[in-house]
Amino acid sequence: MFFSISISNTLTILSFAVLSAVGGINCCRFHTSNDIVVVVAVVILVILFIMQQFGTQKFGWLFAPIVLLWFLLIGGIGIFNIWKYDTSILRAFSPVYVIAFFRKGGTHGWASLGGIMLCINGTETLFADVSHFPVLSVQIAFTLVAFPCLLLAYSGQAAYLMKYPHHVFGAFYYSIPESIYWPVFSVATAAAIVASQATITATFSLIKQALALGCFPRVKVVYTSRSHHQIYIPDINWILMILCISVTAGFKNQSQIGNAAGTAVVIVMLVTTFLMILVMILVWRCHWTLVLFFACLTLVVEGTYFSAVLLKVNQGGWVPLVIAVAFFIVMYGWHYGTVIRFDIEMHSKVSMAWILGLGPSLGLVRVPGIGLVYSEIATGVPHIFSHFITNLPAIHSVVVFVCVKYLPVCTVPEEERFLVKRIGPNNFHMFRCVVRYGYKDDHKKDDDFEEKLFDNLFTFVRLESLMEGSPGSDVSSILNQQTIQSRDAMWNNNNNRSIPYSSADVSITSVDSIELADSPIYVSQPLTCSIPTSSQLVEIDEIEFLNRCRDAGVVHILGNTVVRARRDSNCFKKMAVDYLYAFLRKICRGNSVLFNVPHESLLSVGQIFYV
């Protein structure tokens, strides 16, 4: 739900920021119709979303100076207005006036909290880019620049309204001195565009992380920069554009869009607080008194604002709620179907006893080549393999079960990415390779993925042979041996490249829990032996066999599993599985595109499961 609320928060902030900036042409300088303001805002939004596909690396260096100049301008204008109109406005910082305000205003003062939320609306987008900037830099920027300048700006507007109370609408633009009006208006528009760009980029990053965690349908992710982590998601970009234009053109005024943005911000704040409480309890393991103090202090403030914005639901606040519910249904339907399909594959996997009973030939003809069988399960033999060999009379000489896992960590180091183990006896030539990525890593960006996989496979065979040849030695003593360069040429098929070590044997204890049977092995120098032993000669034969099979061809075998609800299932399951999940799988990217599999070497195996 947090992802869906954040997305709805993004589009309301975009519409509100652009419409507020463009609204300056309708204040005190040009009294144009509101339709012209809306048209200009829509044009800016269209241009902004069209530019996303080209990335921001060419003009991104302008963002920081524009935002800094914007904050310095509004802070300076605020100081000027305080000095010129009413310096006594600074007394408003006293908490006494807060009590007096609610005592005098009563119910109307409490209801005005929904509008007061707009004073801080947009500042939370600073923290939306935590994935692109260090936390400390965001905290310093907010504490030393954003927060003081906002206080000065609003105090200056209040001082101006003390003298000109009839200029409540558009008070900011009215309070700008005549001589610098147009420069400030230009900077305000540019700052609104930069802020909109920041929220769009943060949304792309959020969707990318949801994809890695399996909480969002598979969509295309494009990297627009080679040196920076800048991504572009076309489908989400155009959906956001349509929604932003609909909100801007549908409401046509800042008041209702402001109510929508305020509602989304308060809900995001509440959800973040609840998640923080869970982190304090489960991750940080804080004392219950500290958790209780944090929860009471935060929820009292945020709960008060939330109760106030509830009155604005029928005045535009319903928009983020509807959009959030729509995204939540999509995300929940995808996750529900994915979990069901994964459970089916886990329970229908083939036992090793059945594989061993087939013998080294697996009861079929072993043709030259290597078959990479992709599966989501990290234990046992997937059902797709048994389905394949029972319908076709041949299987490749070498079979590697590839399982790509996205872990709930930021990134996985390259040397810890591939975990290889052998399945069955050596003459079966069957292996499992678990490939691990973090939610910021991208499998498709690995252009040499196949090369790395085989390097780690050869490395495992070499290490396995050395371990069998030195049963009394530990891993570290083997890795400290020296190298005979001629052996490298034989192992690498007359190629001088060295093969880095990635990991030792893997023992998998659960679906998502992977443990190393030995400590991880990472070396930068090749292995050596003084005198070839029988086990090393066997290793040489297997390495040569793997190289011959690799030269014969590599085939990527992917499963096309269709999940359908049983006839006796309830209506909810039928709607979720047969319609929603099936529709999402049909319009989303396939596994072949997701895994960056060459089309000419792809073999798809279809199967149907009823749940």
Coordinates of C-alpha atoms in Angstrom, one line a residue:
M1 CA 0.0 0.0 0.0
F2 CA 2.9 2.3 0.7
F3 CA 4.1 2.1 -2.9
S4 CA 0.6 2.9 -4.3
I5 CA 0.2 5.9 -1.9
S6 CA 3.6 7.2 -2.9
I7 CA 2.8 7.0 -6.6
S8 CA -0.5 8.9 -6.1
N9 CA 1.5 11.4 -4.0
T10 CA 3.9 11.9 -6.9
L11 CA 1.3 12.8 -9.5
T12 CA -0.6 15.2 -7.2
I13 CA 2.6 17.0 -6.2
L14 CA 3.5 17.3 -9.9
S15 CA 0.2 18.8 -10.9
F16 CA 0.2 21.2 -7.9
A17 CA 3.8 22.3 -8.3
V18 CA 3.5 23.1 -12.0
L19 CA 0.0 24.7 -11.7
S20 CA 1.2 26.8 -8.7
A21 CA 4.3 28.0 -10.6
V22 CA 2.4 28.9 -13.8
G23 CA -0.3 30.5 -11.7
G24 CA 2.0 33.5 -11.3
I25 CA 0.9 34.8 -14.7
N26 CA -2.6 35.2 -13.3
C27 CA -1.6 37.2 -10.3
C28 CA -1.1 41.0 -10.3
R29 CA 0.6 41.2 -13.7
F30 CA -1.8 39.5 -16.1
H31 CA -5.5 38.8 -15.3
T32 CA -5.9 36.0 -17.8
S33 CA -8.5 33.3 -17.7
N34 CA -7.8 30.2 -15.6
D35 CA -8.1 28.1 -18.8
I36 CA -4.9 29.7 -20.2
V37 CA -3.1 28.8 -17.0
V38 CA -4.2 25.2 -17.2
V39 CA -3.2 25.0 -20.9
V40 CA 0.3 26.3 -20.1
A41 CA 0.6 23.9 -17.2
V42 CA -0.5 20.9 -19.3
V43 CA 2.1 21.9 -22.0
I44 CA 4.9 22.0 -19.4
L45 CA 3.8 18.6 -18.1
V46 CA 3.8 17.1 -21.6
I47 CA 7.3 18.4 -22.4
L48 CA 8.6 17.3 -19.0
F49 CA 7.4 13.7 -19.5
I50 CA 8.6 13.5 -23.1
M51 CA 12.1 14.6 -22.0
Q52 CA 12.3 11.7 -19.6
Q53 CA 13.4 9.2 -22.3
F54 CA 16.5 11.2 -23.0
G55 CA 17.7 11.2 -19.3
T56 CA 19.0 14.1 -17.3
Q57 CA 22.7 13.6 -17.5
K58 CA 23.2 16.4 -20.1
F59 CA 21.4 19.1 -18.1
G60 CA 21.2 17.6 -14.6
W61 CA 24.1 19.8 -13.4
L62 CA 21.6 22.7 -13.5
F63 CA 19.2 21.3 -11.0
A64 CA 21.2 22.1 -7.8
P65 CA 22.0 25.7 -8.8
I66 CA 18.4 26.3 -9.7
V67 CA 17.0 24.9 -6.5
L68 CA 19.6 26.8 -4.4
L69 CA 18.9 30.0 -6.2
W70 CA 15.2 29.5 -5.7
F71 CA 15.6 29.0 -1.9
L72 CA 17.9 32.0 -1.6
L73 CA 15.4 34.1 -3.5
I74 CA 12.4 33.2 -1.4
G75 CA 14.4 33.6 1.7
G76 CA 15.7 37.0 0.7
I77 CA 12.2 38.2 -0.4
G78 CA 10.9 37.0 3.0
I79 CA 13.5 39.0 4.8
F80 CA 12.7 42.1 2.7
N81 CA 9.0 41.8 3.4
I82 CA 9.5 41.3 7.1
W83 CA 11.7 44.4 7.3
K84 CA 9.4 46.5 5.0
Y85 CA 6.0 45.6 6.3
D86 CA 5.9 44.2 9.8
T87 CA 8.8 42.9 11.9
S88 CA 6.5 42.0 14.7
I89 CA 5.4 39.0 12.7
L90 CA 8.4 37.1 14.1
R91 CA 6.5 36.7 17.4
A92 CA 4.5 34.1 15.6
F93 CA 7.3 31.6 16.3
S94 CA 6.2 31.5 19.9
P95 CA 4.2 28.4 20.8
V96 CA 1.8 30.7 22.8
Y97 CA 0.3 31.9 19.5
V98 CA -0.4 28.3 18.5
I99 CA -2.6 27.8 21.6
A100 CA -4.2 31.2 21.1
F101 CA -4.9 30.3 17.4
F102 CA -6.8 27.2 18.2
R103 CA -8.6 28.8 21.2
K104 CA -9.8 31.6 19.0
G105 CA -10.5 29.7 15.8
G106 CA -12.1 26.6 17.4
T107 CA -13.4 24.2 14.8
H108 CA -12.4 26.5 11.9
G109 CA -8.9 26.7 13.2
W110 CA -8.7 22.9 13.4
A111 CA -10.1 22.5 9.9
S112 CA -7.5 25.0 8.6
L113 CA -4.7 22.4 9.4
G114 CA -5.5 20.8 6.1
G115 CA -4.5 24.0 4.3
I116 CA -1.5 24.4 6.6
M117 CA -0.2 21.1 5.3
L118 CA 0.4 22.8 2.0
C119 CA 3.1 25.0 3.6
I120 CA 5.3 21.9 3.9
N121 CA 3.9 20.1 0.9
G122 CA 6.7 19.2 -1.4
T123 CA 9.5 19.3 1.2
E124 CA 9.1 15.6 1.7
T125 CA 10.3 15.0 -1.9
L126 CA 13.8 15.9 -0.6
F127 CA 13.8 12.5 1.2
A128 CA 12.3 10.7 -1.8
D129 CA 15.7 10.9 -3.5
V130 CA 17.5 9.2 -0.6
S131 CA 18.3 6.4 -3.0
H132 CA 20.3 8.8 -5.1
F133 CA 21.9 10.9 -2.4
P134 CA 23.4 10.2 1.0
V135 CA 21.1 10.6 3.9
L136 CA 23.5 13.1 5.6
S137 CA 23.5 15.4 2.5
V138 CA 19.7 15.5 2.4
Q139 CA 19.5 16.3 6.2
I140 CA 22.1 19.1 5.8
A141 CA 20.3 20.6 2.8
F142 CA 16.9 20.5 4.6
T143 CA 18.2 21.9 7.9
L144 CA 20.5 24.6 6.6
V145 CA 18.8 25.7 3.4
A146 CA 15.2 24.5 2.8
F147 CA 13.7 24.8 6.2
P148 CA 15.1 28.3 7.1
C149 CA 14.3 29.7 3.7
L150 CA 10.7 28.4 3.9
L151 CA 10.2 29.9 7.3
L152 CA 11.5 33.3 6.1
A153 CA 9.3 33.1 2.9
Y154 CA 6.1 32.4 4.8
S155 CA 6.9 34.9 7.5
G156 CA 7.4 37.5 4.8
Q157 CA 4.1 36.7 3.1
A158 CA 2.4 37.0 6.5
A159 CA 4.0 40.4 7.1
Y160 CA 2.8 41.5 3.6
L161 CA -0.8 40.3 4.3
M162 CA -0.9 42.3 7.5
K163 CA -0.9 45.4 5.3
Y164 CA -2.7 44.0 2.2
P165 CA -5.1 41.4 3.6
H166 CA -7.2 41.4 0.3
H167 CA -4.2 39.8 -1.5
V168 CA -4.6 36.4 0.1
F169 CA -4.9 34.6 -3.2
G170 CA -1.5 34.6 -4.8
A171 CA 0.2 36.3 -1.8
F172 CA 3.6 35.1 -2.8
Y173 CA 3.6 36.7 -6.3
Y174 CA 2.0 39.9 -4.9
S175 CA 4.7 40.2 -2.3
I176 CA 7.5 40.1 -4.9
P177 CA 9.1 43.5 -5.5
E178 CA 8.2 44.9 -8.9
S179 CA 11.8 45.1 -10.1
I180 CA 12.6 41.4 -9.8
Y181 CA 9.1 39.9 -10.5
W182 CA 9.9 38.3 -13.8
P183 CA 13.3 36.8 -12.8
V184 CA 11.6 35.3 -9.7
F185 CA 8.8 34.0 -11.9
S186 CA 11.2 32.3 -14.3
V187 CA 13.2 30.8 -11.4
A188 CA 9.9 29.6 -9.8
T189 CA 8.9 27.8 -13.0
A190 CA 12.3 26.3 -13.4
A191 CA 12.3 25.1 -9.7
A192 CA 8.9 23.6 -10.2
I193 CA 10.2 21.6 -13.2
V194 CA 13.3 20.5 -11.2
A195 CA 11.1 19.4 -8.3
S196 CA 8.8 17.6 -10.7
Q197 CA 11.8 15.9 -12.2
A198 CA 13.0 14.8 -8.8
T199 CA 9.6 13.2 -7.9
I200 CA 9.5 11.4 -11.3
T201 CA 13.0 10.0 -10.8
A202 CA 12.1 8.9 -7.3
T203 CA 9.0 7.2 -8.6
F204 CA 11.1 5.3 -11.2
S205 CA 13.4 4.2 -8.5
L206 CA 10.5 3.1 -6.3
I207 CA 9.0 1.1 -9.1
K208 CA 12.4 -0.5 -9.8
Q209 CA 12.7 -1.6 -6.2
A210 CA 9.2 -2.9 -6.2
L211 CA 10.0 -4.9 -9.3
A212 CA 13.0 -6.5 -7.6
L213 CA 10.9 -7.5 -4.6
G214 CA 8.2 -9.1 -6.9
C215 CA 5.6 -6.5 -5.9
F216 CA 5.0 -4.9 -9.3
P217 CA 4.3 -6.3 -12.8
R218 CA 7.3 -6.6 -15.0
V219 CA 7.9 -3.5 -17.0
K220 CA 10.7 -2.2 -19.1
V221 CA 13.5 -0.4 -17.3
V222 CA 15.9 1.7 -19.4
Y223 CA 19.2 3.0 -18.1
T224 CA 19.8 6.5 -19.6
S225 CA 23.3 6.9 -18.2
R226 CA 26.4 4.7 -18.2
S227 CA 28.1 6.6 -15.3
H228 CA 25.1 7.3 -13.1
H229 CA 22.2 5.3 -11.7
Q230 CA 19.6 7.0 -13.9
I231 CA 16.6 4.9 -15.1
Y232 CA 13.6 5.5 -17.2
I233 CA 10.5 3.3 -17.2
P234 CA 8.4 4.1 -20.3
D235 CA 5.1 2.5 -19.2
I236 CA 5.1 4.3 -15.9
N237 CA 6.2 7.5 -17.5
W238 CA 3.2 7.7 -19.8
I239 CA 0.7 6.5 -17.2
L240 CA 1.9 9.3 -14.9
M241 CA 1.7 11.8 -17.7
I242 CA -1.9 10.9 -18.4
L243 CA -2.9 11.0 -14.8
C244 CA -1.2 14.3 -14.1
I245 CA -2.9 15.9 -17.2
S246 CA -6.2 14.5 -16.1
V247 CA -5.8 15.9 -12.6
T248 CA -4.6 19.3 -13.8
A249 CA -7.3 19.7 -16.5
G250 CA -10.0 18.1 -14.4
F251 CA -9.8 20.4 -11.4
K252 CA -8.4 23.5 -13.1
N253 CA -7.6 25.2 -9.7
Q254 CA -4.9 24.9 -7.1
S255 CA -7.3 24.6 -4.2
Q256 CA -8.7 21.1 -5.0
I257 CA -5.3 19.8 -6.3
G258 CA -3.8 21.2 -3.1
N259 CA -6.3 19.2 -1.1
A260 CA -5.4 16.1 -3.0
A261 CA -1.7 16.6 -2.5
G262 CA -2.2 17.4 1.2
T263 CA -4.2 14.2 1.7
A264 CA -1.6 12.1 0.0
V265 CA 1.3 13.7 2.0
V266 CA -0.4 13.1 5.3
I267 CA -1.2 9.4 4.5
V268 CA 2.4 8.9 3.4
M269 CA 3.6 10.4 6.6
L270 CA 1.3 8.1 8.7
V271 CA 2.4 5.0 6.8
T272 CA 6.0 5.9 7.1
T273 CA 5.6 6.3 10.9
F274 CA 4.0 2.9 11.3
L275 CA 6.8 1.3 9.2
M276 CA 9.4 3.2 11.4
I277 CA 7.8 1.7 14.5
L278 CA 8.1 -1.8 13.0
V279 CA 11.8 -1.1 12.2
M280 CA 12.4 0.1 15.7
I281 CA 10.9 -3.0 17.2
L282 CA 12.0 -5.7 14.8
V283 CA 15.3 -4.4 13.3
W284 CA 16.8 -1.9 15.8
R285 CA 15.3 -3.7 18.8
C286 CA 14.8 -0.5 20.7
H287 CA 13.4 -0.4 24.3
W288 CA 9.7 -0.4 24.4
T289 CA 9.7 3.0 26.3
L290 CA 11.6 4.7 23.4
V291 CA 9.2 3.1 20.8
L292 CA 6.2 4.3 22.9
F293 CA 7.6 7.8 23.2
F294 CA 8.3 8.0 19.5
A295 CA 4.9 6.6 18.5
C296 CA 2.9 8.9 20.9
L297 CA 4.8 12.1 19.9
T298 CA 4.6 11.4 16.2
L299 CA 1.1 10.1 15.9
V300 CA -0.4 12.9 18.0
V301 CA 0.9 15.5 15.5
E302 CA 0.3 13.5 12.3
G303 CA -3.1 12.2 13.6
T304 CA -4.2 15.7 14.1
Y305 CA -3.3 16.7 10.6
F306 CA -4.9 13.5 9.2
S307 CA -8.2 14.3 11.0
A308 CA -8.2 17.7 9.5
V309 CA -7.6 16.6 5.9
L310 CA -10.4 14.1 6.2
L311 CA -12.7 17.1 5.8
K312 CA -11.1 17.7 2.4
V313 CA -11.8 14.3 0.9
N314 CA -14.9 15.4 -0.9
Q315 CA -13.0 18.5 -2.2
G316 CA -10.3 16.8 -4.2
G317 CA -8.8 14.6 -1.5
W318 CA -10.5 11.5 -3.0
V319 CA -8.1 11.6 -6.0
P320 CA -5.0 10.1 -4.4
L321 CA -7.1 7.6 -2.6
V322 CA -8.7 6.3 -5.8
I323 CA -5.4 6.2 -7.6
A324 CA -3.7 4.5 -4.6
V325 CA -6.5 1.8 -4.5
A326 CA -6.1 1.2 -8.3
F327 CA -2.3 0.7 -8.0
F328 CA -2.8 -1.4 -4.9
I329 CA -5.2 -3.8 -6.7
V330 CA -2.7 -4.2 -9.5
M331 CA 0.2 -4.8 -7.2
Y332 CA -1.7 -7.1 -4.9
G333 CA -3.1 -9.1 -7.8
W334 CA 0.4 -9.5 -9.3
H335 CA 1.9 -10.5 -6.0
Y336 CA -0.9 -12.9 -5.2
G337 CA -0.6 -14.7 -8.5
T338 CA 3.2 -14.8 -8.3
V339 CA 3.1 -16.4 -4.8
I340 CA 0.6 -19.0 -5.9
R341 CA 2.7 -19.9 -9.0
F342 CA 5.8 -20.1 -6.9
D343 CA 4.1 -22.4 -4.3
I344 CA 2.9 -24.7 -7.1
E345 CA 6.4 -25.0 -8.5
M346 CA 7.9 -25.7 -5.1
H347 CA 5.4 -28.5 -4.4
S348 CA 5.6 -30.0 -7.9
K349 CA 9.4 -30.2 -8.1
V350 CA 11.0 -33.5 -8.9
S351 CA 12.9 -35.5 -6.3
M352 CA 16.5 -36.4 -6.8
A353 CA 15.7 -40.1 -6.4
W354 CA 13.7 -39.9 -9.6
I355 CA 16.6 -38.3 -11.4
L356 CA 19.1 -40.8 -10.1
G357 CA 16.8 -43.6 -11.2
L358 CA 17.1 -42.4 -14.8
G359 CA 20.8 -43.0 -14.9
P360 CA 23.5 -40.8 -16.4
S361 CA 21.6 -40.6 -19.7
L362 CA 18.5 -39.5 -18.0
G363 CA 16.7 -42.2 -20.0
L364 CA 17.1 -40.1 -23.1
V365 CA 19.7 -39.2 -25.8
R366 CA 22.3 -36.7 -24.5
V367 CA 23.0 -34.4 -27.4
P368 CA 26.0 -32.0 -27.5
G369 CA 25.5 -28.6 -25.9
I370 CA 24.6 -26.9 -22.7
G371 CA 21.1 -26.4 -21.5
L372 CA 20.4 -23.5 -19.1
V373 CA 17.1 -24.3 -17.4
Y374 CA 15.7 -21.2 -15.7
S375 CA 13.6 -21.6 -12.6
E376 CA 12.5 -19.6 -9.6
I377 CA 13.1 -22.4 -7.1
A378 CA 16.5 -22.8 -5.5
T379 CA 16.2 -26.4 -4.3
G380 CA 15.5 -29.7 -6.0
V381 CA 14.8 -30.2 -9.7
P382 CA 12.0 -27.9 -11.2
H383 CA 8.9 -29.5 -12.7
I384 CA 9.6 -27.8 -16.0
F385 CA 12.6 -30.2 -16.4
S386 CA 10.6 -33.4 -15.9
H387 CA 7.9 -31.9 -18.2
F388 CA 10.5 -31.3 -20.8
I389 CA 12.3 -34.7 -20.8
T390 CA 9.0 -36.6 -20.8
N391 CA 7.9 -34.8 -24.0
L392 CA 11.1 -34.7 -25.9
P393 CA 13.5 -37.6 -26.6
A394 CA 16.8 -35.7 -26.0
I395 CA 18.5 -33.5 -23.5
H396 CA 21.8 -31.6 -23.6
S397 CA 25.0 -33.2 -22.4
V398 CA 25.3 -30.6 -19.7
V399 CA 22.3 -29.2 -17.7
V400 CA 22.6 -26.1 -15.5
F401 CA 19.6 -25.1 -13.4
V402 CA 19.8 -21.3 -13.1
C403 CA 17.9 -19.5 -10.3
V404 CA 17.9 -15.7 -10.3
K405 CA 17.1 -14.3 -6.9
Y406 CA 16.6 -10.7 -5.9
L407 CA 17.5 -10.3 -2.2
P408 CA 16.2 -7.5 0.1
V409 CA 19.5 -5.8 0.1
C410 CA 20.7 -2.7 -1.9
T411 CA 23.3 -4.5 -4.0
V412 CA 25.2 -7.8 -4.1
P413 CA 29.0 -7.6 -4.7
E414 CA 30.1 -9.1 -8.0
E415 CA 32.3 -11.7 -6.3
E416 CA 29.4 -13.0 -4.2
R417 CA 26.8 -13.1 -7.0
F418 CA 27.2 -16.6 -8.4
L419 CA 26.8 -19.7 -6.2
V420 CA 27.4 -23.0 -7.9
K421 CA 26.9 -26.7 -6.8
R422 CA 26.7 -30.0 -8.5
I423 CA 23.5 -32.1 -8.7
G424 CA 24.0 -35.9 -8.7
P425 CA 27.1 -37.8 -9.7
N426 CA 29.8 -36.3 -11.8
N427 CA 28.9 -38.3 -14.9
F428 CA 25.4 -36.7 -14.9
H429 CA 27.0 -33.3 -15.7
M430 CA 24.2 -31.5 -13.9
F431 CA 24.7 -28.3 -11.9
R432 CA 22.8 -25.6 -10.1
C433 CA 23.7 -21.9 -10.2
V434 CA 22.0 -19.4 -7.9
V435 CA 22.5 -15.9 -9.1
R436 CA 21.8 -13.2 -6.5
Y437 CA 21.0 -9.5 -7.2
G438 CA 20.1 -6.6 -4.9
Y439 CA 17.1 -4.4 -5.6
K440 CA 19.4 -1.8 -7.2
D441 CA 21.2 -4.3 -9.4
D442 CA 19.8 -5.2 -12.8
H443 CA 20.2 -8.6 -14.4
K444 CA 19.7 -7.2 -17.9
K445 CA 22.6 -4.9 -17.4
D446 CA 24.9 -7.9 -17.2
D447 CA 25.8 -8.1 -20.9
D448 CA 28.4 -10.8 -20.2
F449 CA 26.1 -12.8 -17.9
E450 CA 26.6 -16.0 -19.8
E451 CA 30.3 -15.5 -19.8
K452 CA 30.4 -15.0 -16.0
L453 CA 28.2 -18.0 -15.4
F454 CA 30.5 -20.3 -17.3
D455 CA 33.6 -18.8 -15.6
N456 CA 32.1 -19.6 -12.2
L457 CA 31.0 -23.1 -13.4
F458 CA 34.6 -23.9 -14.5
T459 CA 35.9 -22.5 -11.3
F460 CA 33.7 -24.7 -9.3
V461 CA 34.8 -27.8 -11.2
R462 CA 38.4 -26.9 -10.7
L463 CA 38.0 -26.3 -7.0
E464 CA 35.9 -29.4 -6.5
S465 CA 38.7 -31.5 -8.0
L466 CA 41.4 -29.9 -5.8
M467 CA 39.2 -30.5 -2.7
E468 CA 38.9 -34.2 -3.7
G469 CA 42.7 -34.4 -4.4
S470 CA 43.5 -32.9 -1.0
P471 CA 40.9 -34.3 1.4
G472 CA 42.9 -33.4 4.5
S473 CA 43.4 -29.8 3.5
D474 CA 41.1 -26.9 4.1
V475 CA 40.0 -24.4 1.6
S476 CA 42.5 -21.7 2.5
S477 CA 45.5 -24.0 2.2
I478 CA 44.4 -25.0 -1.3
L479 CA 43.9 -21.4 -2.4
N480 CA 47.4 -20.5 -1.2
Q481 CA 49.1 -22.8 -3.6
Q482 CA 51.0 -21.5 -6.6
T483 CA 50.0 -21.7 -10.2
I484 CA 51.4 -23.5 -13.2
Q485 CA 50.7 -21.2 -16.2
S486 CA 50.5 -24.0 -18.7
R487 CA 47.5 -25.5 -16.8
D488 CA 45.6 -22.4 -17.4
A489 CA 45.9 -22.7 -21.1
M490 CA 44.6 -26.3 -20.9
W491 CA 41.7 -25.3 -18.6
N492 CA 40.6 -22.3 -20.6
N493 CA 40.8 -24.0 -24.0
N494 CA 44.0 -22.3 -25.1
N495 CA 42.8 -19.0 -23.8
N496 CA 45.0 -16.9 -21.6
R497 CA 42.2 -15.3 -19.5
S498 CA 42.1 -16.2 -15.8
I499 CA 38.9 -17.4 -14.2
P500 CA 38.0 -15.7 -10.9
Y501 CA 36.7 -17.7 -8.0
S502 CA 33.3 -16.9 -6.7
S503 CA 32.1 -19.4 -4.2
A504 CA 32.3 -22.8 -2.7
D505 CA 29.7 -25.5 -2.6
V506 CA 26.2 -24.3 -1.7
S507 CA 23.7 -25.9 0.7
I508 CA 20.2 -24.5 0.4
T509 CA 18.2 -24.9 3.6
S510 CA 15.0 -23.1 2.5
V511 CA 13.4 -21.4 -0.4
D512 CA 15.0 -18.0 0.2
S513 CA 17.8 -19.0 2.6
I514 CA 21.1 -19.9 1.0
E515 CA 24.1 -20.8 3.1
L516 CA 27.6 -21.6 2.1
A517 CA 28.8 -25.1 3.2
D518 CA 32.3 -23.5 3.4
S519 CA 33.4 -20.0 3.7
P520 CA 33.2 -17.9 0.5
I521 CA 36.2 -18.3 -1.7
Y522 CA 37.4 -15.3 -3.7
V523 CA 40.9 -15.3 -5.3
S524 CA 42.5 -13.2 -8.0
Q525 CA 45.3 -15.6 -8.8
P526 CA 45.0 -19.0 -10.6
L527 CA 45.4 -22.3 -8.7
T528 CA 48.5 -24.5 -9.0
C529 CA 49.6 -28.0 -8.3
S530 CA 53.1 -29.3 -8.4
I531 CA 52.3 -32.8 -9.9
P532 CA 49.1 -33.7 -11.7
T533 CA 47.0 -36.3 -9.7
S534 CA 44.3 -38.6 -10.9
S535 CA 41.6 -36.2 -9.7
Q536 CA 43.2 -33.3 -11.5
L537 CA 43.4 -35.3 -14.7
V538 CA 39.6 -36.0 -14.3
E539 CA 39.2 -32.3 -13.8
I540 CA 41.0 -31.5 -17.0
D541 CA 38.8 -34.0 -18.9
E542 CA 35.6 -32.4 -17.5
I543 CA 36.8 -28.9 -18.2
E544 CA 37.5 -29.9 -21.8
F545 CA 34.2 -31.6 -22.0
L546 CA 32.4 -28.5 -20.8
N547 CA 34.3 -26.4 -23.3
R548 CA 33.3 -28.7 -26.1
C549 CA 29.7 -28.6 -25.0
R550 CA 29.8 -24.8 -24.8
D551 CA 31.2 -24.6 -28.3
A552 CA 28.4 -26.9 -29.5
G553 CA 25.8 -24.4 -28.4
V554 CA 24.0 -23.0 -25.4
V555 CA 20.2 -23.2 -25.2
H556 CA 18.2 -21.2 -22.7
I557 CA 15.2 -23.2 -21.5
L558 CA 12.4 -21.1 -19.9
G559 CA 9.1 -22.2 -18.5
N560 CA 5.8 -20.6 -19.6
T561 CA 3.7 -21.6 -16.6
V562 CA 0.0 -20.7 -16.8
V563 CA -2.0 -20.7 -13.6
R564 CA -5.7 -21.0 -13.6
A565 CA -8.3 -21.3 -10.8
R566 CA -10.2 -24.6 -10.3
R567 CA -13.8 -24.7 -11.1
D568 CA -14.8 -25.0 -7.5
S569 CA -12.7 -21.9 -6.5
N570 CA -14.4 -18.9 -5.0
C571 CA -15.1 -15.8 -7.0
F572 CA -12.3 -13.8 -5.5
K573 CA -9.7 -16.4 -6.5
K574 CA -11.2 -16.7 -10.0
M575 CA -11.1 -12.9 -10.5
A576 CA -7.6 -12.6 -9.1
V577 CA -6.0 -15.5 -11.0
D578 CA -8.0 -16.0 -14.2
Y579 CA -8.6 -12.4 -15.1
L580 CA -6.3 -9.9 -13.2
Y581 CA -3.1 -11.9 -12.9
A582 CA -3.6 -13.5 -16.4
F583 CA -4.2 -10.0 -17.9
L584 CA -1.1 -8.6 -16.2
R585 CA 1.1 -11.5 -17.4
K586 CA -0.2 -11.0 -20.9
I587 CA 0.7 -7.3 -21.1
C588 CA 3.9 -7.5 -19.1
R589 CA 7.4 -8.4 -20.3
G590 CA 8.2 -12.1 -20.6
N591 CA 11.0 -13.9 -18.8
S592 CA 13.0 -14.0 -22.0
V593 CA 13.2 -10.3 -22.1
L594 CA 13.6 -10.0 -18.3
F595 CA 16.6 -12.4 -18.3
N596 CA 18.1 -10.9 -21.5
V597 CA 18.0 -14.2 -23.3
P598 CA 19.0 -14.2 -27.0
H599 CA 15.9 -15.0 -29.1
E600 CA 17.8 -17.4 -31.4
S601 CA 18.8 -19.7 -28.4
L602 CA 15.5 -19.6 -26.5
L603 CA 13.4 -22.7 -25.9
S604 CA 10.0 -22.1 -24.1
V605 CA 8.3 -25.0 -22.3
G606 CA 4.6 -24.5 -21.6
Q607 CA 2.6 -26.0 -18.8
I608 CA -0.7 -25.4 -17.0
F609 CA -1.4 -25.6 -13.2
Y610 CA -4.8 -25.5 -11.6
V611 CA -5.1 -24.0 -8.1

